[in-house]
PDB file of N, CA and C in Angstrom:
ATOM      1  N   MET A   1      -9.079  -4.378  33.892  1.00  0.00           N
ATOM      2  CA  MET A   1      -9.056  -2.910  33.638  1.00  0.00           C
ATOM      3  C   MET A   1     -10.363  -2.719  32.819  1.00  0.00           C
ATOM      4  N   ALA A   2     -10.973  -1.596  33.472  1.00  0.00           N
ATOM      5  CA  ALA A   2     -12.183  -0.959  33.396  1.00  0.00           C
ATOM      6  C   ALA A   2     -11.904   0.085  32.077  1.00  0.00           C
ATOM      7  N   VAL A   3     -12.911   0.219  31.232  1.00  0.00           N
ATOM      8  CA  VAL A   3     -12.885   0.813  30.093  1.00  0.00           C
ATOM      9  C   VAL A   3     -13.701   2.281  30.248  1.00  0.00           C
ATOM     10  N   ASP A   4     -13.509   3.471  30.215  1.00  0.00           N
ATOM     11  CA  ASP A   4     -14.191   4.548  30.463  1.00  0.00           C
ATOM     12  C   ASP A   4     -15.253   4.425  29.249  1.00  0.00           C
ATOM     13  N   THR A   5     -16.471   4.523  29.813  1.00  0.00           N
ATOM     14  CA  THR A   5     -17.597   4.237  28.769  1.00  0.00           C
ATOM     15  C   THR A   5     -17.836   5.828  27.956  1.00  0.00           C
ATOM     16  N   ASN A   6     -17.353   6.829  28.676  1.00  0.00           N
ATOM     17  CA  ASN A   6     -17.405   8.090  28.040  1.00  0.00           C
ATOM     18  C   ASN A   6     -16.120   7.999  27.019  1.00  0.00           C
ATOM     19  N   GLU A   7     -15.101   7.586  27.281  1.00  0.00           N
ATOM     20  CA  GLU A   7     -14.180   7.530  26.347  1.00  0.00           C
ATOM     21  C   GLU A   7     -14.513   6.808  25.278  1.00  0.00           C
ATOM     22  N   GLN A   8     -15.310   5.737  25.398  1.00  0.00           N
ATOM     23  CA  GLN A   8     -15.518   4.629  24.231  1.00  0.00           C
ATOM     24  C   GLN A   8     -16.448   5.539  23.355  1.00  0.00           C
ATOM     25  N   GLU A   9     -17.491   5.865  23.892  1.00  0.00           N
ATOM     26  CA  GLU A   9     -18.433   6.760  22.828  1.00  0.00           C
ATOM     27  C   GLU A   9     -17.967   7.819  22.720  1.00  0.00           C
ATOM     28  N   ASN A  10     -17.029   8.612  22.931  1.00  0.00           N
ATOM     29  CA  ASN A  10     -16.313   9.596  22.195  1.00  0.00           C
ATOM     30  C   ASN A  10     -15.536   9.231  21.054  1.00  0.00           C
ATOM     31  N   ARG A  11     -14.906   7.839  21.159  1.00  0.00           N
ATOM     32  CA  ARG A  11     -14.319   7.409  20.058  1.00  0.00           C
ATOM     33  C   ARG A  11     -15.256   7.045  19.003  1.00  0.00           C
ATOM     34  N   ASN A  12     -16.321   6.510  19.351  1.00  0.00           N
ATOM     35  CA  ASN A  12     -17.460   5.932  18.301  1.00  0.00           C
ATOM     36  C   ASN A  12     -17.854   6.996  17.676  1.00  0.00           C
ATOM     37  N   GLU A  13     -18.263   8.226  18.419  1.00  0.00           N
ATOM     38  CA  GLU A  13     -18.862   9.412  18.065  1.00  0.00           C
ATOM     39  C   GLU A  13     -17.800   9.754  16.942  1.00  0.00           C
ATOM     40  N   GLU A  14     -16.504   9.900  17.348  1.00  0.00           N
ATOM     41  CA  GLU A  14     -15.550  10.376  16.346  1.00  0.00           C
ATOM     42  C   GLU A  14     -15.453   9.644  14.835  1.00  0.00           C
ATOM     43  N   ASN A  15     -15.555   8.345  15.127  1.00  0.00           N
ATOM     44  CA  ASN A  15     -15.261   7.430  13.973  1.00  0.00           C
ATOM     45  C   ASN A  15     -16.585   7.430  13.050  1.00  0.00           C
ATOM     46  N   SER A  16     -17.588   7.717  13.816  1.00  0.00           N
ATOM     47  CA  SER A  16     -18.756   7.876  13.107  1.00  0.00           C
ATOM     48  C   SER A  16     -18.825   9.441  12.133  1.00  0.00           C
ATOM     49  N   SER A  17     -18.252  10.319  13.002  1.00  0.00           N
ATOM     50  CA  SER A  17     -18.020  11.572  12.280  1.00  0.00           C
ATOM     51  C   SER A  17     -17.461  11.847  11.058  1.00  0.00           C
ATOM     52  N   ARG A  18     -16.123  10.979  11.342  1.00  0.00           N
ATOM     53  CA  ARG A  18     -15.311  10.750  10.076  1.00  0.00           C
ATOM     54  C   ARG A  18     -15.830  10.088   9.130  1.00  0.00           C
ATOM     55  N   GLU A  19     -16.384   8.790   9.276  1.00  0.00           N
ATOM     56  CA  GLU A  19     -17.112   8.283   8.236  1.00  0.00           C
ATOM     57  C   GLU A  19     -18.297   8.917   7.493  1.00  0.00           C
ATOM     58  N   THR A  20     -18.856   9.460   8.217  1.00  0.00           N
ATOM     59  CA  THR A  20     -20.292  10.680   7.871  1.00  0.00           C
ATOM     60  C   THR A  20     -19.124  11.706   6.863  1.00  0.00           C
ATOM     61  N   TYR A  21     -18.473  12.146   7.408  1.00  0.00           N
ATOM     62  CA  TYR A  21     -17.425  13.412   6.198  1.00  0.00           C
ATOM     63  C   TYR A  21     -17.202  12.550   5.181  1.00  0.00           C
ATOM     64  N   ILE A  22     -16.264  11.343   5.179  1.00  0.00           N
ATOM     65  CA  ILE A  22     -15.770  10.825   3.964  1.00  0.00           C
ATOM     66  C   ILE A  22     -16.993  10.382   3.070  1.00  0.00           C
ATOM     67  N   ASN A  23     -17.997   9.971   3.656  1.00  0.00           N
ATOM     68  CA  ASN A  23     -19.158   9.467   2.465  1.00  0.00           C
ATOM     69  C   ASN A  23     -19.596  10.579   1.873  1.00  0.00           C
ATOM     70  N   ALA A  24     -19.697  11.805   2.665  1.00  0.00           N
ATOM     71  CA  ALA A  24     -20.044  12.984   2.011  1.00  0.00           C
ATOM     72  C   ALA A  24     -19.592  13.621   1.215  1.00  0.00           C
ATOM     73  N   ARG A  25     -18.055  13.512   1.178  1.00  0.00           N
ATOM     74  CA  ARG A  25     -17.030  13.878   0.291  1.00  0.00           C
ATOM     75  C   ARG A  25     -16.953  12.986  -1.089  1.00  0.00           C
ATOM     76  N   MET A  26     -17.264  11.639  -0.692  1.00  0.00           N
ATOM     77  CA  MET A  26     -17.382  10.612  -1.938  1.00  0.00           C
ATOM     78  C   MET A  26     -18.572  11.021  -2.697  1.00  0.00           C
ATOM     79  N   GLN A  27     -19.749  11.550  -2.437  1.00  0.00           N
ATOM     80  CA  GLN A  27     -20.920  11.882  -2.966  1.00  0.00           C
ATOM     81  C   GLN A  27     -20.858  12.752  -4.055  1.00  0.00           C
ATOM     82  N   LYS A  28     -19.824  13.766  -3.290  1.00  0.00           N
ATOM     83  CA  LYS A  28     -19.537  14.949  -3.991  1.00  0.00           C
ATOM     84  C   LYS A  28     -18.054  14.814  -4.697  1.00  0.00           C
ATOM     85  N   HIS A  29     -17.502  13.892  -4.883  1.00  0.00           N
ATOM     86  CA  HIS A  29     -16.406  13.415  -5.473  1.00  0.00           C
ATOM     87  C   HIS A  29     -15.988  14.205  -6.922  1.00  0.00           C
ATOM     88  N   SER A  30     -14.732  15.295  -6.777  1.00  0.00           N
ATOM     89  CA  SER A  30     -14.269  15.621  -8.088  1.00  0.00           C
ATOM     90  C   SER A  30     -14.568  15.046  -9.286  1.00  0.00           C
ATOM     91  N   PRO A  31     -15.266  15.760  -9.984  1.00  0.00           N
ATOM     92  CA  PRO A  31     -15.586  15.074 -11.515  1.00  0.00           C
ATOM     93  C   PRO A  31     -14.049  14.955 -12.316  1.00  0.00           C
ATOM     94  N   PHE A  32     -13.193  15.772 -11.890  1.00  0.00           N
ATOM     95  CA  PHE A  32     -11.741  15.344 -12.515  1.00  0.00           C
ATOM     96  C   PHE A  32     -11.355  13.781 -12.010  1.00  0.00           C
ATOM     97  N   PHE A  33     -11.371  13.550 -10.900  1.00  0.00           N
ATOM     98  CA  PHE A  33     -10.814  12.432 -10.441  1.00  0.00           C
ATOM     99  C   PHE A  33     -11.874  11.183 -11.135  1.00  0.00           C
ATOM    100  N   ARG A  34     -13.147  11.343 -11.064  1.00  0.00           N
ATOM    101  CA  ARG A  34     -13.922  10.529 -11.740  1.00  0.00           C
ATOM    102  C   ARG A  34     -13.648  10.115 -13.291  1.00  0.00           C
ATOM    103  N   LYS A  35     -13.310  11.444 -13.874  1.00  0.00           N
ATOM    104  CA  LYS A  35     -13.251  11.315 -15.494  1.00  0.00           C
ATOM    105  C   LYS A  35     -11.899  10.580 -15.408  1.00  0.00           C
ATOM    106  N   ILE A  36     -10.723  10.712 -14.905  1.00  0.00           N
ATOM    107  CA  ILE A  36      -9.552  10.039 -15.138  1.00  0.00           C
ATOM    108  C   ILE A  36      -9.641   8.366 -14.728  1.00  0.00           C
ATOM    109  N   TYR A  37     -10.433   8.073 -13.758  1.00  0.00           N
ATOM    110  CA  TYR A  37     -10.618   6.491 -13.534  1.00  0.00           C
ATOM    111  C   TYR A  37     -11.390   5.893 -14.553  1.00  0.00           C
ATOM    112  N   HIS A  38     -12.708   6.921 -14.955  1.00  0.00           N
ATOM    113  CA  HIS A  38     -13.618   6.370 -15.981  1.00  0.00           C
ATOM    114  C   HIS A  38     -12.748   6.350 -17.415  1.00  0.00           C
ATOM    115  N   THR A  39     -11.850   7.262 -17.572  1.00  0.00           N
ATOM    116  CA  THR A  39     -11.061   6.782 -18.776  1.00  0.00           C
ATOM    117  C   THR A  39     -10.333   5.859 -18.946  1.00  0.00           C
ATOM    118  N   LEU A  40      -9.717   5.641 -17.888  1.00  0.00           N
ATOM    119  CA  LEU A  40      -8.783   4.239 -17.720  1.00  0.00           C
ATOM    120  C   LEU A  40      -9.774   2.811 -17.719  1.00  0.00           C
ATOM    121  N   TYR A  41     -10.680   3.227 -17.115  1.00  0.00           N
ATOM    122  CA  TYR A  41     -11.799   1.841 -17.089  1.00  0.00           C
ATOM    123  C   TYR A  41     -12.219   1.706 -18.868  1.00  0.00           C
ATOM    124  N   THR A  42     -12.554   2.657 -19.346  1.00  0.00           N
ATOM    125  CA  THR A  42     -12.957   2.818 -21.008  1.00  0.00           C
ATOM    126  C   THR A  42     -11.792   2.257 -21.522  1.00  0.00           C
ATOM    127  N   ILE A  43     -10.515   2.686 -21.562  1.00  0.00           N
ATOM    128  CA  ILE A  43      -9.438   2.281 -22.335  1.00  0.00           C
ATOM    129  C   ILE A  43      -9.461   0.897 -22.093  1.00  0.00           C
ATOM    130  N   ASN A  44      -9.442   0.142 -20.958  1.00  0.00           N
ATOM    131  CA  ASN A  44      -9.316  -1.199 -20.702  1.00  0.00           C
ATOM    132  C   ASN A  44     -10.254  -1.855 -21.154  1.00  0.00           C
ATOM    133  N   ASP A  45     -11.828  -1.666 -21.213  1.00  0.00           N
ATOM    134  CA  ASP A  45     -12.716  -2.178 -21.720  1.00  0.00           C
ATOM    135  C   ASP A  45     -12.396  -2.169 -23.445  1.00  0.00           C
ATOM    136  N   PHE A  46     -12.018  -1.219 -24.015  1.00  0.00           N
ATOM    137  CA  PHE A  46     -11.813  -1.378 -25.317  1.00  0.00           C
ATOM    138  C   PHE A  46     -10.838  -2.239 -25.759  1.00  0.00           C
ATOM    139  N   LEU A  47      -9.735  -2.261 -25.366  1.00  0.00           N
ATOM    140  CA  LEU A  47      -8.608  -2.753 -25.421  1.00  0.00           C
ATOM    141  C   LEU A  47      -8.975  -4.650 -24.843  1.00  0.00           C
ATOM    142  N   LEU A  48      -9.976  -4.634 -24.082  1.00  0.00           N
ATOM    143  CA  LEU A  48     -10.311  -6.091 -23.839  1.00  0.00           C
ATOM    144  C   LEU A  48     -10.954  -6.649 -24.959  1.00  0.00           C
ATOM    145  N   GLY A  49     -12.002  -5.809 -25.542  1.00  0.00           N
ATOM    146  CA  GLY A  49     -12.680  -6.294 -26.666  1.00  0.00           C
ATOM    147  C   GLY A  49     -12.097  -6.708 -27.831  1.00  0.00           C
ATOM    148  N   LEU A  50     -10.992  -5.636 -27.948  1.00  0.00           N
ATOM    149  CA  LEU A  50      -9.883  -5.955 -29.084  1.00  0.00           C
ATOM    150  C   LEU A  50      -9.242  -7.283 -29.056  1.00  0.00           C
ATOM    151  N   TRP A  51      -8.614  -7.653 -27.797  1.00  0.00           N
ATOM    152  CA  TRP A  51      -7.991  -8.659 -27.983  1.00  0.00           C
ATOM    153  C   TRP A  51      -8.928  -9.984 -27.961  1.00  0.00           C
ATOM    154  N   PHE A  52      -9.868 -10.051 -27.341  1.00  0.00           N
ATOM    155  CA  PHE A  52     -10.684 -10.978 -27.724  1.00  0.00           C
ATOM    156  C   PHE A  52     -11.268 -11.032 -28.967  1.00  0.00           C
ATOM    157  N   PHE A  53     -11.535  -9.993 -30.047  1.00  0.00           N
ATOM    158  CA  PHE A  53     -11.889  -9.879 -31.361  1.00  0.00           C
ATOM    159  C   PHE A  53     -10.752 -10.731 -32.083  1.00  0.00           C
ATOM    160  N   LEU A  54      -9.493  -9.974 -31.873  1.00  0.00           N
ATOM    161  CA  LEU A  54      -8.400 -10.626 -32.831  1.00  0.00           C
ATOM    162  C   LEU A  54      -8.346 -11.955 -32.086  1.00  0.00           C
ATOM    163  N   GLY A  55      -8.574 -12.340 -31.162  1.00  0.00           N
ATOM    164  CA  GLY A  55      -7.963 -13.830 -30.866  1.00  0.00           C
ATOM    165  C   GLY A  55      -8.905 -14.669 -31.295  1.00  0.00           C
ATOM    166  N   SER A  56     -10.247 -14.248 -31.699  1.00  0.00           N
ATOM    167  CA  SER A  56     -11.176 -15.087 -32.087  1.00  0.00           C
ATOM    168  C   SER A  56     -10.881 -15.441 -33.839  1.00  0.00           C
ATOM    169  N   VAL A  57     -10.558 -13.964 -34.034  1.00  0.00           N
ATOM    170  CA  VAL A  57     -10.211 -14.017 -35.777  1.00  0.00           C
ATOM    171  C   VAL A  57      -8.865 -15.076 -35.983  1.00  0.00           C
ATOM    172  N   CYS A  58      -8.006 -15.336 -35.289  1.00  0.00           N
ATOM    173  CA  CYS A  58      -6.703 -15.842 -35.250  1.00  0.00           C
ATOM    174  C   CYS A  58      -7.256 -17.577 -35.118  1.00  0.00           C
ATOM    175  N   PHE A  59      -8.258 -17.793 -34.658  1.00  0.00           N
ATOM    176  CA  PHE A  59      -8.678 -19.099 -34.802  1.00  0.00           C
ATOM    177  C   PHE A  59      -9.044 -19.727 -36.165  1.00  0.00           C
ATOM    178  N   TYR A  60      -9.474 -18.982 -36.742  1.00  0.00           N
ATOM    179  CA  TYR A  60      -9.711 -19.125 -38.221  1.00  0.00           C
ATOM    180  C   TYR A  60      -8.436 -19.630 -39.112  1.00  0.00           C
ATOM    181  N   PHE A  61      -7.415 -19.529 -38.791  1.00  0.00           N
ATOM    182  CA  PHE A  61      -6.001 -19.835 -39.387  1.00  0.00           C
ATOM    183  C   PHE A  61      -5.407 -20.909 -38.753  1.00  0.00           C
ATOM    184  N   GLU A  62      -4.316 -21.540 -39.336  1.00  0.00           N
ATOM    185  CA  GLU A  62      -3.616 -22.319 -38.843  1.00  0.00           C
ATOM    186  C   GLU A  62      -2.434 -21.994 -37.870  1.00  0.00           C
ATOM    187  N   GLU A  63      -1.892 -22.966 -37.350  1.00  0.00           N
ATOM    188  CA  GLU A  63      -0.633 -22.374 -36.563  1.00  0.00           C
ATOM    189  C   GLU A  63       0.390 -21.535 -37.432  1.00  0.00           C
ATOM    190  N   PRO A  64       0.949 -20.485 -36.641  1.00  0.00           N
ATOM    191  CA  PRO A  64       1.082 -20.002 -35.665  1.00  0.00           C
ATOM    192  C   PRO A  64      -0.118 -19.082 -35.329  1.00  0.00           C
ATOM    193  N   TRP A  65      -0.983 -19.070 -36.000  1.00  0.00           N
ATOM    194  CA  TRP A  65      -2.055 -17.813 -35.625  1.00  0.00           C
ATOM    195  C   TRP A  65      -2.673 -18.201 -34.647  1.00  0.00           C
ATOM    196  N   ARG A  66      -3.093 -19.620 -34.258  1.00  0.00           N
ATOM    197  CA  ARG A  66      -4.174 -19.990 -33.311  1.00  0.00           C
ATOM    198  C   ARG A  66      -3.178 -19.769 -31.757  1.00  0.00           C
ATOM    199  N   MET A  67      -1.832 -19.846 -31.835  1.00  0.00           N
ATOM    200  CA  MET A  67      -1.130 -19.615 -30.630  1.00  0.00           C
ATOM    201  C   MET A  67      -1.206 -18.194 -30.548  1.00  0.00           C
ATOM    202  N   ILE A  68      -1.467 -17.240 -31.289  1.00  0.00           N
ATOM    203  CA  ILE A  68      -1.486 -15.728 -31.040  1.00  0.00           C
ATOM    204  C   ILE A  68      -2.913 -15.702 -30.713  1.00  0.00           C
ATOM    205  N   GLY A  69      -3.802 -16.534 -31.249  1.00  0.00           N
ATOM    206  CA  GLY A  69      -4.986 -15.919 -30.808  1.00  0.00           C
ATOM    207  C   GLY A  69      -5.505 -16.673 -29.081  1.00  0.00           C
ATOM    208  N   VAL A  70      -4.575 -17.751 -28.886  1.00  0.00           N
ATOM    209  CA  VAL A  70      -4.567 -18.101 -27.664  1.00  0.00           C
ATOM    210  C   VAL A  70      -3.881 -16.978 -26.484  1.00  0.00           C
ATOM    211  N   THR A  71      -2.807 -16.575 -27.201  1.00  0.00           N
ATOM    212  CA  THR A  71      -1.894 -15.564 -25.980  1.00  0.00           C
ATOM    213  C   THR A  71      -3.030 -14.197 -26.099  1.00  0.00           C
ATOM    214  N   LEU A  72      -3.639 -14.043 -27.017  1.00  0.00           N
ATOM    215  CA  LEU A  72      -4.495 -12.740 -26.804  1.00  0.00           C
ATOM    216  C   LEU A  72      -5.502 -12.920 -25.874  1.00  0.00           C
ATOM    217  N   PHE A  73      -6.151 -14.203 -25.808  1.00  0.00           N
ATOM    218  CA  PHE A  73      -7.088 -14.594 -24.743  1.00  0.00           C
ATOM    219  C   PHE A  73      -6.705 -14.594 -23.597  1.00  0.00           C
ATOM    220  N   VAL A  74      -5.654 -15.200 -23.436  1.00  0.00           N
ATOM    221  CA  VAL A  74      -5.015 -15.213 -22.038  1.00  0.00           C
ATOM    222  C   VAL A  74      -4.656 -13.478 -21.490  1.00  0.00           C
ATOM    223  N   LEU A  75      -4.433 -12.472 -22.561  1.00  0.00           N
ATOM    224  CA  LEU A  75      -4.042 -11.062 -22.164  1.00  0.00           C
ATOM    225  C   LEU A  75      -5.634 -10.380 -22.023  1.00  0.00           C
ATOM    226  N   GLY A  76      -6.544 -10.888 -22.638  1.00  0.00           N
ATOM    227  CA  GLY A  76      -7.847 -10.598 -22.460  1.00  0.00           C
ATOM    228  C   GLY A  76      -8.396 -10.942 -20.911  1.00  0.00           C
ATOM    229  N   SER A  77      -8.219 -12.047 -20.595  1.00  0.00           N
ATOM    230  CA  SER A  77      -8.621 -12.769 -19.385  1.00  0.00           C
ATOM    231  C   SER A  77      -7.885 -11.664 -18.431  1.00  0.00           C
ATOM    232  N   PHE A  78      -6.599 -11.556 -18.376  1.00  0.00           N
ATOM    233  CA  PHE A  78      -6.046 -11.010 -17.499  1.00  0.00           C
ATOM    234  C   PHE A  78      -6.533  -9.213 -17.180  1.00  0.00           C
ATOM    235  N   GLN A  79      -6.830  -8.913 -18.592  1.00  0.00           N
ATOM    236  CA  GLN A  79      -7.235  -7.488 -18.219  1.00  0.00           C
ATOM    237  C   GLN A  79      -8.686  -7.644 -17.575  1.00  0.00           C
ATOM    238  N   PHE A  80      -9.592  -8.742 -17.618  1.00  0.00           N
ATOM    239  CA  PHE A  80     -10.560  -8.704 -16.766  1.00  0.00           C
ATOM    240  C   PHE A  80     -10.434  -8.658 -15.400  1.00  0.00           C
ATOM    241  N   LEU A  81      -9.362  -9.125 -14.950  1.00  0.00           N
ATOM    242  CA  LEU A  81      -8.941  -8.798 -13.510  1.00  0.00           C
ATOM    243  C   LEU A  81      -8.571  -7.306 -13.088  1.00  0.00           C
ATOM    244  N   LEU A  82      -8.168  -6.738 -14.240  1.00  0.00           N
ATOM    245  CA  LEU A  82      -7.972  -5.259 -13.845  1.00  0.00           C
ATOM    246  C   LEU A  82      -9.182  -4.207 -13.904  1.00  0.00           C
ATOM    247  N   ARG A  83     -10.148  -4.845 -14.231  1.00  0.00           N
ATOM    248  CA  ARG A  83     -11.426  -3.949 -14.419  1.00  0.00           C
ATOM    249  C   ARG A  83     -11.747  -3.795 -12.766  1.00  0.00           C
ATOM    250  N   PRO A  84     -11.851  -4.685 -11.869  1.00  0.00           N
ATOM    251  CA  PRO A  84     -12.430  -4.309 -10.585  1.00  0.00           C
ATOM    252  C   PRO A  84     -11.101  -3.674  -9.878  1.00  0.00           C
ATOM    253  N   SER A  85     -10.301  -4.034 -10.233  1.00  0.00           N
ATOM    254  CA  SER A  85      -8.793  -3.355  -9.556  1.00  0.00           C
ATOM    255  C   SER A  85      -8.769  -1.759  -9.770  1.00  0.00           C
ATOM    256  N   ILE A  86      -9.423  -1.467 -11.050  1.00  0.00           N
ATOM    257  CA  ILE A  86      -9.426   0.003 -11.463  1.00  0.00           C
ATOM    258  C   ILE A  86     -10.166   0.543 -10.028  1.00  0.00           C
ATOM    259  N   ARG A  87     -11.429  -0.046 -10.333  1.00  0.00           N
ATOM    260  CA  ARG A  87     -12.439   0.422  -9.436  1.00  0.00           C
ATOM    261  C   ARG A  87     -12.060   0.514  -8.139  1.00  0.00           C
ATOM    262  N   LEU A  88     -11.409  -0.521  -7.478  1.00  0.00           N
ATOM    263  CA  LEU A  88     -11.071  -0.483  -6.013  1.00  0.00           C
ATOM    264  C   LEU A  88     -10.133   0.308  -5.790  1.00  0.00           C
ATOM    265  N   PHE A  89      -9.063   0.462  -6.571  1.00  0.00           N
ATOM    266  CA  PHE A  89      -7.906   1.402  -6.234  1.00  0.00           C
ATOM    267  C   PHE A  89      -8.307   2.669  -6.006  1.00  0.00           C
ATOM    268  N   HIS A  90      -9.470   3.342  -7.029  1.00  0.00           N
ATOM    269  CA  HIS A  90     -10.062   4.468  -7.107  1.00  0.00           C
ATOM    270  C   HIS A  90     -10.739   4.733  -5.702  1.00  0.00           C
ATOM    271  N   GLU A  91     -11.567   3.877  -5.389  1.00  0.00           N
ATOM    272  CA  GLU A  91     -12.306   3.974  -4.116  1.00  0.00           C
ATOM    273  C   GLU A  91     -11.321   4.073  -2.858  1.00  0.00           C
ATOM    274  N   PHE A  92     -10.530   3.112  -2.772  1.00  0.00           N
ATOM    275  CA  PHE A  92      -9.564   3.222  -1.658  1.00  0.00           C
ATOM    276  C   PHE A  92      -8.694   4.613  -1.895  1.00  0.00           C
ATOM    277  N   HIS A  93      -8.181   4.906  -3.010  1.00  0.00           N
ATOM    278  CA  HIS A  93      -7.599   6.222  -2.932  1.00  0.00           C
ATOM    279  C   HIS A  93      -8.299   7.504  -2.442  1.00  0.00           C
ATOM    280  N   ALA A  94      -9.606   7.457  -2.908  1.00  0.00           N
ATOM    281  CA  ALA A  94     -10.229   8.776  -2.425  1.00  0.00           C
ATOM    282  C   ALA A  94     -10.812   8.515  -1.163  1.00  0.00           C
ATOM    283  N   ARG A  95     -10.973   7.372  -0.635  1.00  0.00           N
ATOM    284  CA  ARG A  95     -11.445   7.200   0.930  1.00  0.00           C
ATOM    285  C   ARG A  95     -10.285   7.671   1.716  1.00  0.00           C
ATOM    286  N   ARG A  96      -9.013   7.477   1.179  1.00  0.00           N
ATOM    287  CA  ARG A  96      -7.899   7.583   2.176  1.00  0.00           C
ATOM    288  C   ARG A  96      -7.475   9.191   1.981  1.00  0.00           C
ATOM    289  N   HIS A  97      -7.714   9.779   0.821  1.00  0.00           N
ATOM    290  CA  HIS A  97      -7.821  11.167   0.544  1.00  0.00           C
ATOM    291  C   HIS A  97      -8.548  12.219   1.830  1.00  0.00           C
ATOM    292  N   TYR A  98      -9.972  11.382   1.442  1.00  0.00           N
ATOM    293  CA  TYR A  98     -10.720  12.404   2.151  1.00  0.00           C
ATOM    294  C   TYR A  98     -10.584  12.100   3.788  1.00  0.00           C
ATOM    295  N   GLY A  99     -10.242  10.922   4.501  1.00  0.00           N
ATOM    296  CA  GLY A  99      -9.990  10.575   5.653  1.00  0.00           C
ATOM    297  C   GLY A  99      -8.929  11.354   6.203  1.00  0.00           C
ATOM    298  N   GLU A 100      -7.370  11.589   5.494  1.00  0.00           N
ATOM    299  CA  GLU A 100      -6.618  12.540   5.752  1.00  0.00           C
ATOM    300  C   GLU A 100      -7.024  14.101   5.813  1.00  0.00           C
ATOM    301  N   GLU A 101      -7.759  14.142   4.867  1.00  0.00           N
ATOM    302  CA  GLU A 101      -8.222  15.601   4.644  1.00  0.00           C
ATOM    303  C   GLU A 101      -8.976  15.899   6.212  1.00  0.00           C
ATOM    304  N   TYR A 102     -10.158  14.915   6.587  1.00  0.00           N
ATOM    305  CA  TYR A 102     -10.695  14.964   7.567  1.00  0.00           C
ATOM    306  C   TYR A 102      -9.843  15.223   8.862  1.00  0.00           C
ATOM    307  N   ASP A 103      -8.873  14.396   8.897  1.00  0.00           N
ATOM    308  CA  ASP A 103      -8.019  14.273  10.270  1.00  0.00           C
ATOM    309  C   ASP A 103      -7.259  15.697  10.273  1.00  0.00           C
ATOM    310  N   LYS A 104      -6.761  16.277   9.081  1.00  0.00           N
ATOM    311  CA  LYS A 104      -6.110  17.575   9.218  1.00  0.00           C
ATOM    312  C   LYS A 104      -7.055  18.473   9.655  1.00  0.00           C
ATOM    313  N   GLN A 105      -8.203  18.751   9.194  1.00  0.00           N
ATOM    314  CA  GLN A 105      -9.260  19.588   9.619  1.00  0.00           C
ATOM    315  C   GLN A 105      -9.487  19.168  11.138  1.00  0.00           C
ATOM    316  N   GLN A 106      -9.497  18.068  11.771  1.00  0.00           N
ATOM    317  CA  GLN A 106      -9.824  17.863  13.229  1.00  0.00           C
ATOM    318  C   GLN A 106      -8.570  18.394  13.934  1.00  0.00           C
ATOM    319  N   SER A 107      -7.432  18.106  13.550  1.00  0.00           N
ATOM    320  CA  SER A 107      -6.244  18.355  14.150  1.00  0.00           C
ATOM    321  C   SER A 107      -5.694  20.120  14.127  1.00  0.00           C
ATOM    322  N   GLY A 108      -6.542  20.788  13.454  1.00  0.00           N
ATOM    323  CA  GLY A 108      -6.325  22.223  13.279  1.00  0.00           C
ATOM    324  C   GLY A 108      -7.356  23.071  14.046  1.00  0.00           C
ATOM    325  N   GLN A 109      -8.109  22.016  14.499  1.00  0.00           N
ATOM    326  CA  GLN A 109      -9.256  22.934  15.601  1.00  0.00           C
ATOM    327  C   GLN A 109      -8.923  22.916  16.990  1.00  0.00           C
TER     328      GLN A 109
END
């Protein structure tokens, strides 16, 4: 089955145009959305520091405080996983939004 080279070139050009559009929109991404995700990231970092600080202090005391300290370390470690997750979620959400925006513009032409 032969593939029409003109059809293939058109698809590549369309994908390239879509990616160019998305990348340009990401560069001018709304400050409102940036602020929301930046705030989430900052709150997560603050809580992360708090859990590790309190967990460290708990190790100065006997049981059950040490167990509480270990629990706070585990909670803080889990939050380390949230840090890149927040960034990735923001990136994927924004790219999907701008891709759909591009598709709507193209279908309206």
